[in-house]
Short mmCIF file of C-alpha atoms in Angstrom, two decimals:
data_model
loop_
_atom_site.label_atom_id
_atom_site.label_comp_id
_atom_site.label_asym_id
_atom_site.label_seq_id
_atom_site.Cartn_x
_atom_site.Cartn_y
_atom_site.Cartn_z
CA UNK A 383 -1.74 36.52 -31.01
CA UNK A 384 -5.01 36.78 -31.49
CA UNK A 385 -7.03 36.41 -34.77
CA UNK A 386 -10.77 35.72 -35.82
CA UNK A 387 -11.38 34.47 -39.33
CA UNK A 388 -15.66 34.62 -40.12
CA UNK A 389 -16.09 33.95 -36.64
CA UNK A 390 -19.71 32.78 -35.43
CA UNK A 391 -21.51 31.88 -32.76
CA UNK A 392 -25.31 30.67 -31.04
CA UNK A 393 -26.45 29.31 -28.52
CA UNK A 394 -28.23 25.52 -29.26
CA UNK A 395 -30.55 26.58 -31.85
CA UNK A 396 -30.87 30.21 -31.45
CA UNK A 397 -29.82 32.67 -33.72
CA UNK A 398 -26.31 34.06 -33.81
CA UNK A 399 -25.19 36.22 -31.93
CA UNK A 400 -21.94 37.25 -33.15
CA UNK A 401 -21.83 37.38 -36.51
CA UNK A 402 -18.83 37.52 -39.11
CA UNK A 403 -15.60 38.41 -36.91
CA UNK A 404 -12.86 39.47 -38.47
CA UNK A 405 -9.89 41.18 -36.56
CA UNK A 406 -6.77 40.67 -35.05
CA UNK A 407 -5.41 41.21 -31.26
CA UNK A 408 -1.41 41.82 -32.07
CA UNK A 409 1.36 41.68 -29.16
CA UNK A 410 1.34 44.12 -26.38
CA UNK A 411 -1.41 45.95 -27.76
CA UNK A 412 -4.32 47.33 -25.26
CA UNK A 413 -8.36 47.71 -26.31
CA UNK A 414 -11.18 48.32 -24.56
CA UNK A 415 -14.40 46.72 -26.11
CA UNK A 416 -17.49 47.99 -25.61
CA UNK A 417 -21.41 47.72 -27.27
CA UNK A 418 -24.43 47.88 -25.61
CA UNK A 419 -25.75 44.95 -22.88
CA UNK A 420 -26.64 41.84 -24.34
CA UNK A 421 -23.95 42.93 -27.42
CA UNK A 422 -22.59 39.78 -27.21
CA UNK A 423 -18.96 41.26 -25.02
CA UNK A 424 -19.25 38.44 -22.73
CA UNK A 425 -19.30 35.61 -25.16
CA UNK A 426 -16.79 37.05 -26.94
CA UNK A 427 -14.63 36.65 -24.22
CA UNK A 428 -15.18 33.68 -23.28
CA UNK A 429 -14.31 32.36 -27.26
CA UNK A 430 -11.32 34.39 -26.44
CA UNK A 431 -10.59 32.48 -23.43
CA UNK A 432 -11.74 29.47 -24.97
CA UNK A 433 -14.48 28.70 -22.41
CA UNK A 434 -16.62 28.52 -25.41
CA UNK A 435 -16.11 27.35 -29.16
CA UNK A 436 -17.37 29.49 -32.00
CA UNK A 437 -19.61 27.58 -34.51
CA UNK A 438 -17.97 28.50 -37.26
CA UNK A 439 -15.36 30.35 -38.50
CA UNK A 440 -11.49 30.44 -37.56
CA UNK A 441 -10.22 31.56 -33.89
CA UNK A 442 -5.75 31.35 -33.92
CA UNK A 443 -4.56 32.20 -30.65
CA UNK A 444 -1.22 32.38 -30.30
CA UNK A 445 -0.68 30.41 -33.17
CA UNK A 446 -2.99 27.62 -32.58
CA UNK A 447 -6.43 26.66 -34.25
CA UNK A 448 -8.43 26.16 -31.15
CA UNK A 449 -10.58 24.22 -33.25
CA UNK A 450 -7.86 21.76 -32.98
CA UNK A 451 -7.11 21.76 -29.27
CA UNK A 452 -7.31 19.13 -26.16
CA UNK A 453 -8.22 19.87 -22.80
CA UNK A 454 -4.61 19.45 -21.84
CA UNK A 455 -3.88 22.12 -24.82
CA UNK A 456 -6.37 24.42 -23.44
CA UNK A 457 -5.38 24.47 -19.86
CA UNK A 458 -2.17 25.41 -20.86
CA UNK A 459 -2.84 28.17 -22.80
CA UNK A 460 -5.41 29.73 -20.14
CA UNK A 461 -1.78 30.02 -18.35
CA UNK A 462 -1.16 32.49 -20.79
CA UNK A 463 -4.98 34.78 -20.34
CA UNK A 464 -5.47 36.31 -17.08
CA UNK A 465 -9.46 36.84 -17.06
CA UNK A 466 -11.29 39.18 -14.47
CA UNK A 467 -15.00 37.65 -14.27
CA UNK A 468 -18.01 40.06 -13.35
CA UNK A 469 -19.12 38.07 -10.40
CA UNK A 470 -15.41 37.43 -9.67
CA UNK A 471 -15.41 34.31 -9.00
CA UNK A 472 -13.44 33.93 -5.96
CA UNK A 473 -12.95 30.94 -3.62
CA UNK A 474 -14.93 31.31 -0.60
CA UNK A 475 -12.74 28.61 1.57
CA UNK A 476 -9.94 30.36 0.43
CA UNK A 477 -8.27 33.34 1.87
CA UNK A 478 -7.68 36.71 -0.67
CA UNK A 479 -3.60 35.41 -0.12
CA UNK A 480 -4.53 31.75 -1.16
CA UNK A 481 -6.80 32.98 -4.41
CA UNK A 482 -4.41 35.25 -6.22
CA UNK A 483 -1.49 32.67 -5.60
CA UNK A 484 -3.39 29.75 -7.28
CA UNK A 485 -2.90 30.58 -10.83
CA UNK A 486 0.86 30.13 -8.94
CA UNK A 487 -0.39 27.31 -6.99
CA UNK A 488 -2.17 24.88 -10.17
CA UNK A 489 1.39 25.21 -11.73
CA UNK A 490 3.54 23.36 -8.87
CA UNK A 491 5.62 26.21 -8.01
CA UNK A 492 6.96 26.62 -4.10
CA UNK A 493 4.94 29.08 -1.79
CA UNK A 494 8.13 30.72 -1.16
CA UNK A 495 9.03 31.38 -4.85
CA UNK A 496 5.85 33.91 -5.11
CA UNK A 497 5.20 34.87 -1.97
CA UNK A 498 6.26 38.59 -1.67
CA UNK A 499 5.37 38.92 -5.39
CA UNK A 500 1.98 37.84 -4.31
CA UNK A 501 1.50 39.82 -0.87
CA UNK A 502 3.60 43.26 -3.43
CA UNK A 503 0.69 42.98 -5.15
CA UNK A 504 -2.30 42.97 -3.09
CA UNK A 505 -0.96 46.06 -1.65
CA UNK A 506 -0.74 47.72 -4.66
CA UNK A 507 -4.28 47.23 -5.19
CA UNK A 508 -4.92 48.31 -1.53
CA UNK A 509 -5.89 44.60 -0.08
CA UNK A 510 -2.67 44.58 2.10
CA UNK A 511 -4.62 44.77 5.15
CA UNK A 512 -6.97 42.65 3.68
CA UNK A 513 -4.74 39.11 2.91
CA UNK A 514 -6.14 36.85 5.18
CA UNK A 515 -9.48 37.75 5.09
CA UNK A 516 -12.08 35.13 3.45
CA UNK A 517 -14.02 36.29 0.07
CA UNK A 518 -17.63 35.80 2.25
CA UNK A 519 -16.09 38.69 4.62
CA UNK A 520 -14.89 41.32 1.39
CA UNK A 521 -16.56 44.48 -0.23
CA UNK A 522 -17.60 44.40 -3.93
CA UNK A 523 -14.78 46.48 -4.47
CA UNK A 524 -12.32 44.32 -2.74
CA UNK A 525 -13.43 41.26 -4.37
CA UNK A 526 -13.12 43.14 -7.64
CA UNK A 527 -9.58 43.78 -6.92
CA UNK A 528 -8.87 40.48 -5.47
CA UNK A 529 -9.53 39.35 -8.63
CA UNK A 530 -8.05 41.71 -10.55
CA UNK A 531 -5.08 40.62 -8.88
CA UNK A 532 -5.66 37.09 -9.41
CA UNK A 533 -5.43 37.63 -13.18
CA UNK A 534 -2.15 39.58 -13.65
CA UNK A 535 -0.03 38.13 -11.52
CA UNK A 536 0.97 35.47 -13.57
CA UNK A 537 1.92 38.11 -15.55
CA UNK A 538 0.12 36.80 -18.90
CA UNK A 539 0.80 37.52 -22.25
CA UNK A 540 -2.94 38.29 -22.66
CA UNK A 541 -5.57 39.74 -20.07
CA UNK A 542 -8.96 39.82 -20.40
CA UNK A 543 -11.36 41.84 -17.73
CA UNK A 544 -15.48 42.05 -17.97
CA UNK A 545 -16.61 44.94 -16.40
CA UNK A 546 -13.35 45.39 -14.08
CA UNK A 547 -14.43 49.07 -12.80
CA UNK A 548 -17.73 48.25 -12.47
CA UNK A 549 -17.99 48.20 -8.48
CA UNK A 550 -15.42 50.39 -7.88
CA UNK A 551 -15.40 54.55 -6.69
CA UNK A 552 -13.75 56.43 -9.79
CA UNK A 553 -10.56 57.19 -8.29
CA UNK A 554 -10.08 52.77 -7.55
CA UNK A 555 -11.50 52.80 -11.34
CA UNK A 556 -8.17 54.79 -12.66
CA UNK A 557 -5.86 53.39 -10.61
CA UNK A 558 -7.09 50.01 -11.59
CA UNK A 559 -7.22 51.38 -15.33
CA UNK A 560 -3.33 52.53 -14.24
CA UNK A 561 -2.72 48.62 -13.20
CA UNK A 562 -3.90 47.52 -16.15
CA UNK A 563 -1.87 49.60 -18.45
CA UNK A 564 1.36 49.35 -16.54
CA UNK A 565 0.83 45.46 -17.83
CA UNK A 566 0.59 46.70 -20.83
CA UNK A 567 3.81 47.90 -21.02
CA UNK A 568 5.58 45.07 -19.90
CA UNK A 569 4.37 42.89 -22.81
CA UNK A 570 0.57 42.46 -21.61
CA UNK A 571 -1.87 42.32 -24.03
CA UNK A 572 -5.24 43.90 -22.72
CA UNK A 573 -8.80 43.45 -23.18
CA UNK A 574 -11.13 45.82 -21.63
CA UNK A 575 -14.68 44.86 -22.00
CA UNK A 576 -16.74 47.72 -20.22
CA UNK A 577 -19.52 50.25 -20.53
CA UNK A 578 -17.72 53.25 -18.81
CA UNK A 579 -17.59 55.72 -21.27
CA UNK A 580 -15.55 57.61 -18.44
CA UNK A 581 -12.90 54.54 -18.23
CA UNK A 582 -12.44 54.95 -22.18
CA UNK A 583 -11.92 58.31 -22.33
CA UNK A 584 -9.30 58.27 -19.89
CA UNK A 585 -6.85 56.65 -22.02
CA UNK A 586 -6.22 56.57 -26.10
CA UNK A 587 -6.78 52.83 -27.28
CA UNK A 588 -8.49 51.00 -29.79
CA UNK A 589 -12.23 50.64 -29.33
CA UNK A 590 -13.62 47.95 -30.77
CA UNK A 591 -17.40 48.03 -30.67
CA UNK A 592 -20.25 45.57 -30.52
CA UNK A 593 -23.69 46.12 -31.94
CA UNK A 594 -26.19 43.53 -33.18
CA UNK A 595 -24.10 40.73 -33.33
CA UNK A 596 -21.29 42.34 -35.95
CA UNK A 597 -18.39 44.15 -34.72
CA UNK A 598 -16.47 47.50 -35.63
CA UNK A 599 -12.95 49.14 -34.56
CA UNK A 600 -12.18 52.46 -34.40
CA UNK A 601 -8.70 52.80 -33.93
CA UNK B 1013 9.21 43.78 23.78
CA UNK B 1014 10.72 46.20 20.58
CA UNK B 1015 8.00 48.02 18.25
CA UNK B 1016 8.94 47.34 14.50
CA UNK B 1017 6.74 49.71 13.52
CA UNK B 1018 6.74 49.68 9.90
CA UNK B 1019 9.60 47.07 10.59
CA UNK B 1020 7.43 44.83 11.12
CA UNK B 1021 7.75 41.71 8.59
CA UNK B 1022 4.34 41.72 6.17
CA UNK B 1023 3.93 38.19 6.39
CA UNK B 1024 1.20 37.06 7.97
CA UNK B 1025 0.88 34.95 10.76
CA UNK B 1026 -0.58 32.23 9.84
CA UNK B 1027 1.63 29.25 7.59
CA UNK B 1028 0.54 30.09 4.11
CA UNK B 1029 -0.66 27.55 1.30
CA UNK B 1030 -3.00 25.52 4.36
CA UNK B 1031 -6.24 25.84 2.88
CA UNK B 1032 -7.04 22.76 0.46
CA UNK B 1033 -8.04 23.08 -3.09
CA UNK B 1034 -10.90 21.15 -2.43
CA UNK B 1035 -12.78 21.74 1.03
CA UNK B 1036 -12.73 18.30 3.10
CA UNK B 1037 -15.98 19.50 4.59
CA UNK B 1038 -17.00 19.34 0.84
CA UNK B 1039 -17.48 16.14 0.34
CA UNK B 1040 -19.64 13.58 1.61
CA UNK B 1041 -17.38 11.55 3.55
CA UNK B 1042 -18.72 9.98 6.48
CA UNK B 1043 -21.04 8.12 4.58
CA UNK B 1044 -18.58 7.12 2.11
CA UNK B 1045 -16.16 5.87 4.66
CA UNK B 1046 -19.50 3.86 6.54
CA UNK B 1047 -20.48 2.57 3.08
CA UNK B 1048 -16.56 1.35 2.19
CA UNK B 1049 -16.59 0.28 5.51
CA UNK B 1050 -19.33 -1.66 5.20
CA UNK B 1051 -18.75 -3.42 2.24
CA UNK B 1052 -14.78 -4.19 3.21
CA UNK B 1053 -16.42 -5.86 6.51
CA UNK B 1054 -18.87 -7.78 3.91
CA UNK B 1055 -15.99 -8.63 1.63
CA UNK B 1056 -13.92 -10.12 4.77
CA UNK B 1057 -16.11 -11.68 5.99
CA UNK B 1058 -17.49 -14.10 3.03
CA UNK B 1059 -13.48 -14.56 2.40
CA UNK B 1060 -12.62 -15.73 5.27
CA UNK B 1061 -15.76 -17.95 5.68
CA UNK B 1062 -14.38 -19.24 2.29
CA UNK B 1063 -11.38 -20.10 3.65
CA UNK B 1064 -12.96 -21.93 6.89
CA UNK B 1065 -15.38 -23.54 5.09
CA UNK B 1066 -12.40 -24.73 2.64
CA UNK B 1067 -10.07 -25.70 5.21
CA UNK B 1068 -12.62 -27.98 6.75
CA UNK B 1069 -13.51 -29.55 3.98
CA UNK B 1070 -9.39 -30.45 3.14
CA UNK B 1071 -9.44 -31.53 6.41
CA UNK B 1072 -12.61 -33.88 6.34
CA UNK B 1073 -11.49 -35.04 2.61
CA UNK B 1074 -7.64 -36.06 3.88
CA UNK B 1075 -9.79 -38.23 7.03
CA UNK B 1076 -12.06 -40.02 4.83
CA UNK B 1077 -9.94 -40.49 1.97
CA UNK B 1078 -7.64 -41.85 4.17
CA UNK B 1079 -9.94 -45.08 5.69
CA UNK B 1080 -11.65 -47.36 3.10
CA UNK B 1081 -14.66 -49.20 5.37
CA UNK B 1082 -15.48 -52.85 5.02
CA UNK B 1083 -18.67 -54.52 5.61
CA UNK B 1084 -19.03 -57.72 6.35
CA UNK B 1085 -23.13 -58.67 6.57
CA UNK B 1086 -24.68 -61.96 7.95
CA UNK B 1087 -25.45 -64.51 5.80
CA UNK B 1088 -26.98 -67.67 6.04
CA UNK B 1089 -25.50 -70.78 6.55
CA UNK B 1090 -22.10 -68.12 7.53
CA UNK B 1091 -20.25 -67.59 10.76
CA UNK B 1092 -20.30 -63.90 11.10
CA UNK B 1093 -17.33 -63.95 13.12
CA UNK B 1094 -15.08 -65.83 11.05
CA UNK B 1095 -16.35 -64.35 8.17
CA UNK B 1096 -15.25 -61.08 9.81
CA UNK B 1097 -11.47 -62.11 10.76
CA UNK B 1098 -11.05 -63.56 6.83
CA UNK B 1099 -11.34 -60.06 5.40
CA UNK B 1100 -9.69 -58.71 7.81
CA UNK B 1101 -6.63 -60.92 6.89
CA UNK B 1102 -7.44 -60.32 3.45
CA UNK B 1103 -7.15 -56.92 4.21
CA UNK B 1104 -4.48 -56.56 5.60
CA UNK B 1105 -2.37 -58.57 2.85
CA UNK B 1106 -3.25 -55.62 0.58
CA UNK B 1107 -0.33 -53.53 0.37
CA UNK B 1108 -1.41 -49.67 1.06
CA UNK B 1109 -3.13 -50.50 4.42
CA UNK B 1110 -1.21 -49.73 7.01
CA UNK B 1111 -4.04 -50.74 10.02
CA UNK B 1112 -7.14 -52.99 9.76
CA UNK B 1113 -9.58 -52.43 12.78
CA UNK B 1114 -12.72 -54.74 13.13
CA UNK B 1115 -15.34 -53.31 15.23
CA UNK B 1116 -16.23 -55.90 17.97
CA UNK B 1117 -20.34 -57.28 18.52
CA UNK B 1118 -20.37 -54.65 20.97
CA UNK B 1119 -18.42 -51.23 19.29
CA UNK B 1120 -20.96 -52.22 16.46
CA UNK B 1121 -23.98 -52.45 18.54
CA UNK B 1122 -21.98 -48.64 19.82
CA UNK B 1123 -22.53 -46.89 16.22
CA UNK B 1124 -26.14 -48.37 16.64
CA UNK B 1125 -26.85 -46.84 19.69
CA UNK B 1126 -28.03 -43.16 18.92
CA UNK B 1127 -30.19 -44.67 16.06
CA UNK B 1128 -31.69 -47.54 18.35
CA UNK B 1129 -31.46 -46.39 21.68
CA UNK B 1130 -29.66 -47.83 24.57
CA UNK B 1131 -30.14 -51.01 26.29
CA UNK B 1132 -31.38 -53.09 23.43
CA UNK B 1133 -30.39 -56.85 22.88
CA UNK B 1134 -28.66 -57.06 19.25
CA UNK B 1135 -28.16 -60.83 19.41
CA UNK B 1136 -31.62 -61.69 17.03
CA UNK B 1137 -30.62 -58.56 15.05
CA UNK B 1138 -28.40 -59.36 12.51
CA UNK B 1139 -26.00 -56.53 12.71
CA UNK B 1140 -23.58 -56.20 10.42
CA UNK B 1141 -19.32 -55.80 11.23
CA UNK B 1142 -16.90 -53.31 10.26
CA UNK B 1143 -13.75 -53.03 9.45
CA UNK B 1144 -11.81 -50.07 8.84
CA UNK B 1145 -9.00 -49.46 7.31
CA UNK B 1146 -6.63 -47.14 7.13
CA UNK B 1147 -4.78 -46.67 3.98
CA UNK B 1148 -1.12 -44.74 3.30
CA UNK B 1149 -2.12 -41.73 2.33
CA UNK B 1150 -0.70 -40.54 -1.27
CA UNK B 1151 -0.74 -44.39 -2.06
CA UNK B 1152 -2.67 -45.75 -5.00
CA UNK B 1153 -4.78 -48.59 -3.39
CA UNK B 1154 -5.68 -51.21 -5.96
CA UNK B 1155 -9.03 -51.22 -4.77
CA UNK B 1156 -11.20 -53.88 -7.39
CA UNK B 1157 -8.39 -56.72 -6.42
CA UNK B 1158 -9.05 -55.91 -3.03
CA UNK B 1159 -13.04 -55.89 -3.97
CA UNK B 1160 -12.84 -59.54 -6.03
CA UNK B 1161 -10.52 -60.66 -3.52
CA UNK B 1162 -12.76 -60.02 -0.31
CA UNK B 1163 -15.68 -61.01 -2.58
CA UNK B 1164 -14.22 -64.65 -2.82
CA UNK B 1165 -13.77 -65.27 0.32
CA UNK B 1166 -16.60 -63.48 1.63
CA UNK B 1167 -19.96 -62.91 -0.72
CA UNK B 1168 -21.34 -61.41 1.77
CA UNK B 1169 -18.69 -58.60 1.88
CA UNK B 1170 -18.82 -54.86 0.60
CA UNK B 1171 -15.97 -52.32 0.44
CA UNK B 1172 -17.09 -48.36 0.41
CA UNK B 1173 -14.02 -46.27 -0.21
CA UNK B 1174 -16.33 -43.33 0.53
CA UNK B 1175 -16.10 -41.93 -2.93
CA UNK B 1176 -19.37 -40.47 -3.00
CA UNK B 1177 -18.90 -38.85 0.13
CA UNK B 1178 -16.20 -37.05 -1.13
CA UNK B 1179 -17.35 -36.32 -4.21
CA UNK B 1180 -20.75 -34.37 -2.30
CA UNK B 1181 -18.24 -32.42 -0.37
CA UNK B 1182 -16.01 -31.58 -3.09
CA UNK B 1183 -19.33 -30.38 -4.54
CA UNK B 1184 -20.35 -28.29 -1.89
CA UNK B 1185 -16.58 -26.56 -0.58
CA UNK B 1186 -16.92 -26.02 -5.09
CA UNK B 1187 -20.65 -24.32 -4.60
CA UNK B 1188 -20.06 -22.60 -1.12
CA UNK B 1189 -16.46 -21.21 -2.96
CA UNK B 1190 -18.48 -20.23 -5.87
CA UNK B 1191 -21.14 -18.70 -3.34
CA UNK B 1192 -18.63 -16.65 -1.70
CA UNK B 1193 -16.70 -15.30 -5.12
CA UNK B 1194 -20.33 -13.77 -6.21
CA UNK B 1195 -20.79 -12.29 -2.67
CA UNK B 1196 -17.30 -10.94 -3.29
CA UNK B 1197 -18.47 -9.81 -6.83
CA UNK B 1198 -21.44 -8.24 -5.84
CA UNK B 1199 -20.05 -6.43 -2.77
CA UNK B 1200 -17.60 -5.12 -5.55
CA UNK B 1201 -20.08 -3.97 -7.49
CA UNK B 1202 -21.71 -1.98 -5.35
CA UNK B 1203 -18.59 -0.34 -4.00
CA UNK B 1204 -18.39 0.78 -7.52
CA UNK B 1205 -21.44 2.43 -7.73
CA UNK B 1206 -21.46 4.08 -4.74
CA UNK B 1207 -18.14 5.30 -4.68
CA UNK B 1208 -19.45 6.79 -8.18
CA UNK B 1209 -22.47 8.18 -7.35
CA UNK B 1210 -20.42 9.64 -4.13
CA UNK B 1211 -17.79 11.56 -6.65
CA UNK B 1212 -20.14 12.67 -8.91
CA UNK B 1213 -21.78 14.30 -6.10
CA UNK B 1214 -18.10 15.51 -4.95
CA UNK B 1215 -17.65 17.01 -8.16
CA UNK B 1216 -21.08 18.41 -8.72
CA UNK B 1217 -20.95 19.61 -5.32
CA UNK B 1218 -17.76 21.50 -6.51
CA UNK B 1219 -18.38 22.22 -9.79
CA UNK B 1220 -17.58 26.67 -8.90
CA UNK B 1221 -14.24 25.51 -7.12
CA UNK B 1222 -13.78 23.07 -10.63
CA UNK B 1223 -14.38 26.21 -13.67
CA UNK B 1224 -12.15 28.44 -11.20
CA UNK B 1225 -9.21 26.44 -11.09
CA UNK B 1226 -10.20 25.53 -15.00
CA UNK B 1227 -10.00 29.53 -15.61
CA UNK B 1228 -6.67 29.57 -13.66
CA UNK B 1229 -4.85 27.19 -16.21
CA UNK B 1230 -5.39 23.89 -14.28
CA UNK B 1231 -5.53 20.50 -15.85
CA UNK B 1232 -7.57 17.89 -15.84
CA UNK B 1233 -5.22 16.03 -13.63
CA UNK B 1234 -4.49 18.18 -10.85
CA UNK B 1235 -8.11 19.44 -10.46
CA UNK B 1236 -8.81 15.45 -10.26
CA UNK B 1237 -5.19 14.55 -7.79
CA UNK B 1238 -7.24 17.16 -5.62
CA UNK B 1239 -10.34 15.10 -5.31
CA UNK B 1240 -8.12 11.76 -5.47
CA UNK B 1241 -6.74 12.69 -2.45
CA UNK B 1242 -9.32 12.93 -0.81
CA UNK B 1243 -11.31 9.93 -1.91
CA UNK B 1244 -7.97 8.14 -1.46
CA UNK B 1245 -7.96 8.67 2.69
CA UNK B 1246 -11.49 7.88 2.28
CA UNK B 1247 -11.33 4.25 0.39
CA UNK B 1248 -8.04 3.74 3.13
CA UNK B 1249 -10.70 4.81 6.13
CA UNK B 1250 -13.37 2.68 5.29
CA UNK B 1251 -11.16 -0.56 4.28
CA UNK B 1252 -8.63 -0.10 7.52
CA UNK B 1253 -12.53 0.24 9.38
CA UNK B 1254 -14.16 -2.69 7.79
CA UNK B 1255 -11.35 -4.84 7.09
CA UNK B 1256 -9.89 -4.54 10.95
CA UNK B 1257 -13.89 -5.39 12.28
CA UNK B 1258 -13.31 -8.23 10.31
CA UNK B 1259 -10.27 -9.66 11.68
CA UNK B 1260 -11.61 -8.96 14.94
CA UNK B 1261 -14.40 -11.13 14.62
CA UNK B 1262 -12.85 -13.97 13.28
CA UNK B 1263 -9.45 -13.42 15.63
CA UNK B 1264 -12.65 -13.09 18.44
CA UNK B 1265 -14.61 -16.06 17.55
CA UNK B 1266 -11.23 -18.25 17.64
CA UNK B 1267 -10.59 -17.23 21.26
CA UNK B 1268 -14.21 -18.00 21.84
CA UNK B 1269 -13.36 -21.61 20.39
CA UNK B 1270 -10.53 -21.96 22.24
CA UNK B 1271 -12.59 -21.27 25.85
CA UNK B 1272 -14.70 -23.54 24.72
CA UNK B 1273 -12.49 -26.12 23.38
CA UNK B 1274 -12.86 -29.96 25.76
CA UNK B 1275 -16.91 -28.90 26.67
CA UNK B 1276 -19.79 -30.76 24.49
CA UNK B 1277 -20.79 -27.41 22.80
CA UNK B 1278 -16.72 -26.70 21.72
CA UNK B 1279 -16.24 -30.07 20.55
CA UNK B 1280 -19.38 -30.41 18.66
CA UNK B 1281 -18.09 -27.15 16.69
CA UNK B 1282 -15.20 -28.44 16.59
CA UNK B 1283 -16.31 -31.81 15.09
CA UNK B 1284 -18.95 -29.69 12.23
CA UNK B 1285 -16.02 -26.95 11.66
CA UNK B 1286 -12.87 -28.64 12.39
CA UNK B 1287 -10.64 -25.13 14.29
CA UNK B 1288 -12.18 -22.25 14.11
CA UNK B 1289 -9.27 -19.91 13.48
CA UNK B 1290 -8.10 -18.49 10.33
CA UNK B 1291 -3.88 -19.32 9.30
CA UNK B 1292 -1.97 -16.44 9.08
CA UNK B 1293 -2.07 -16.38 5.34
CA UNK B 1294 -5.84 -16.29 6.16
CA UNK B 1295 -5.57 -13.31 8.23
CA UNK B 1296 -3.48 -11.86 5.35
CA UNK B 1297 -5.97 -12.31 2.85
CA UNK B 1298 -8.65 -10.41 4.74
CA UNK B 1299 -5.72 -7.24 4.75
CA UNK B 1300 -5.40 -8.16 1.07
CA UNK B 1301 -9.13 -7.86 0.61
CA UNK B 1302 -9.62 -5.02 2.48
CA UNK B 1303 -6.60 -2.92 0.74
CA UNK B 1304 -8.87 -4.36 -2.44
CA UNK B 1305 -11.91 -2.42 -1.46
CA UNK B 1306 -9.78 0.82 -1.00
CA UNK B 1307 -7.64 0.25 -4.49
CA UNK B 1308 -11.49 -0.16 -5.71
CA UNK B 1309 -12.46 2.84 -4.18
CA UNK B 1310 -9.99 4.96 -5.51
CA UNK B 1311 -9.95 3.82 -8.76
CA UNK B 1312 -13.75 4.20 -8.95
CA UNK B 1313 -13.49 7.77 -8.07
CA UNK B 1314 -10.84 8.33 -10.55
CA UNK B 1315 -12.23 7.23 -13.27
CA UNK B 1316 -15.20 9.10 -12.72
CA UNK B 1317 -13.28 12.69 -11.92
CA UNK B 1318 -11.80 12.21 -15.32
CA UNK B 1319 -15.52 11.64 -16.99
CA UNK B 1320 -16.92 14.43 -14.64
CA UNK B 1321 -14.75 16.86 -15.57
CA UNK B 1322 -14.12 16.05 -19.68
CA UNK B 1323 -18.20 17.56 -19.36
CA UNK B 1324 -16.84 20.76 -17.60
CA UNK B 1325 -16.05 23.04 -20.08
#
């Protein structure tokens, strides 16, 4: 589903922060992406999400060479990818419900066709009572859950999560991990970038470890 | 009242999907509406004035070109009255001339009154006599033939077909129309620049929204459409206000001209500008100008939207 061949990334004229990445993410797989701060986890996620292009090498996503993609192709591919970012990126003028429903709304679907699905998911992540609240009044944990719900609502083929349990207590962390595992069982490939050893210990999965710009894979 | 308990529908009370994707308040709307309204007003006023001047000039031209003037000057050993009568007869005999009117001595004196004042005896002055001949509109007049016959019979007669005046008027009208088009072009350019700046500002203010929309897989077209709706509405509002104000100004001026008609002021005004009123097609043109400015606003913002979106990953 995703294939990286000799991929390198540098910002401007700076040093290469990702070097010679060679790996594949198979469909239906589950993996943790870990490594020390500044190792390039977020940059790798951005490469996977097409918001960065590699400086060298080949990135193949869903059978497409990303260097050949136009903007419309990128938009279409992103509809198959869910992403949870560290800073959540919720829209402050929209309610929690509207934020979570956004991936459906931008594809032009009727609100009545996804309403139940969105409400069910919001209840599942514990935001059933907060669906009319605006993000500025949500706690950090609530924002994180809303961001996760938005990423998974469209049942993406690939889910990318950057420190998805960083702002929640261990109990909720386990619950969210279960959500990712459930999603994985329904066919979504999951990549969770995290520092949290406890989280990784809770679920047996492949580990991609970034160290000094290189990737080491532990199956 | 029945307590539904857990059976209570879990749908939120207020209707869904109400928040616009791009909040209206995030776009500096009022300033842009004001700019578009002012630009539309200026464009519509310019167009209206050009239309008025063209119509008045056309009226003057048709008035002037439907007449020729024969001037018979006094000459030694010749009877001015007889010469004038001869010239009038020759003019009457000319095909294409429908009416000939000889200005009497008193009438000629009256023509000079604005320069020489009243109560002046003109008997001692060699005041020329004026003959005005009305030409059938659209008939080619053999002016050279008429001139030849007149000078043969009355050597001191000259014929003026007002061609020089018509040419001057034509060039003046042309210059006015050109100036009007120039102002219109400047207004359009200024509108495009203002709208482009406003669009860029709105996009910059809403960059986080654009990024999130990109994250959830929205295409540039979808995002541009969300912004475009706002700018189309702003353009239409501005066009409506500016165009409406211009139409009101012309309608009001027309009413004032009607109120003053018959008074000396009104008559002078009418003499200068003809009937100060736009034809129905003129008002339609003003509406067209307002629509044009609104359309330009929309197009300029659309172009800027796509250019800005292309730069945002």
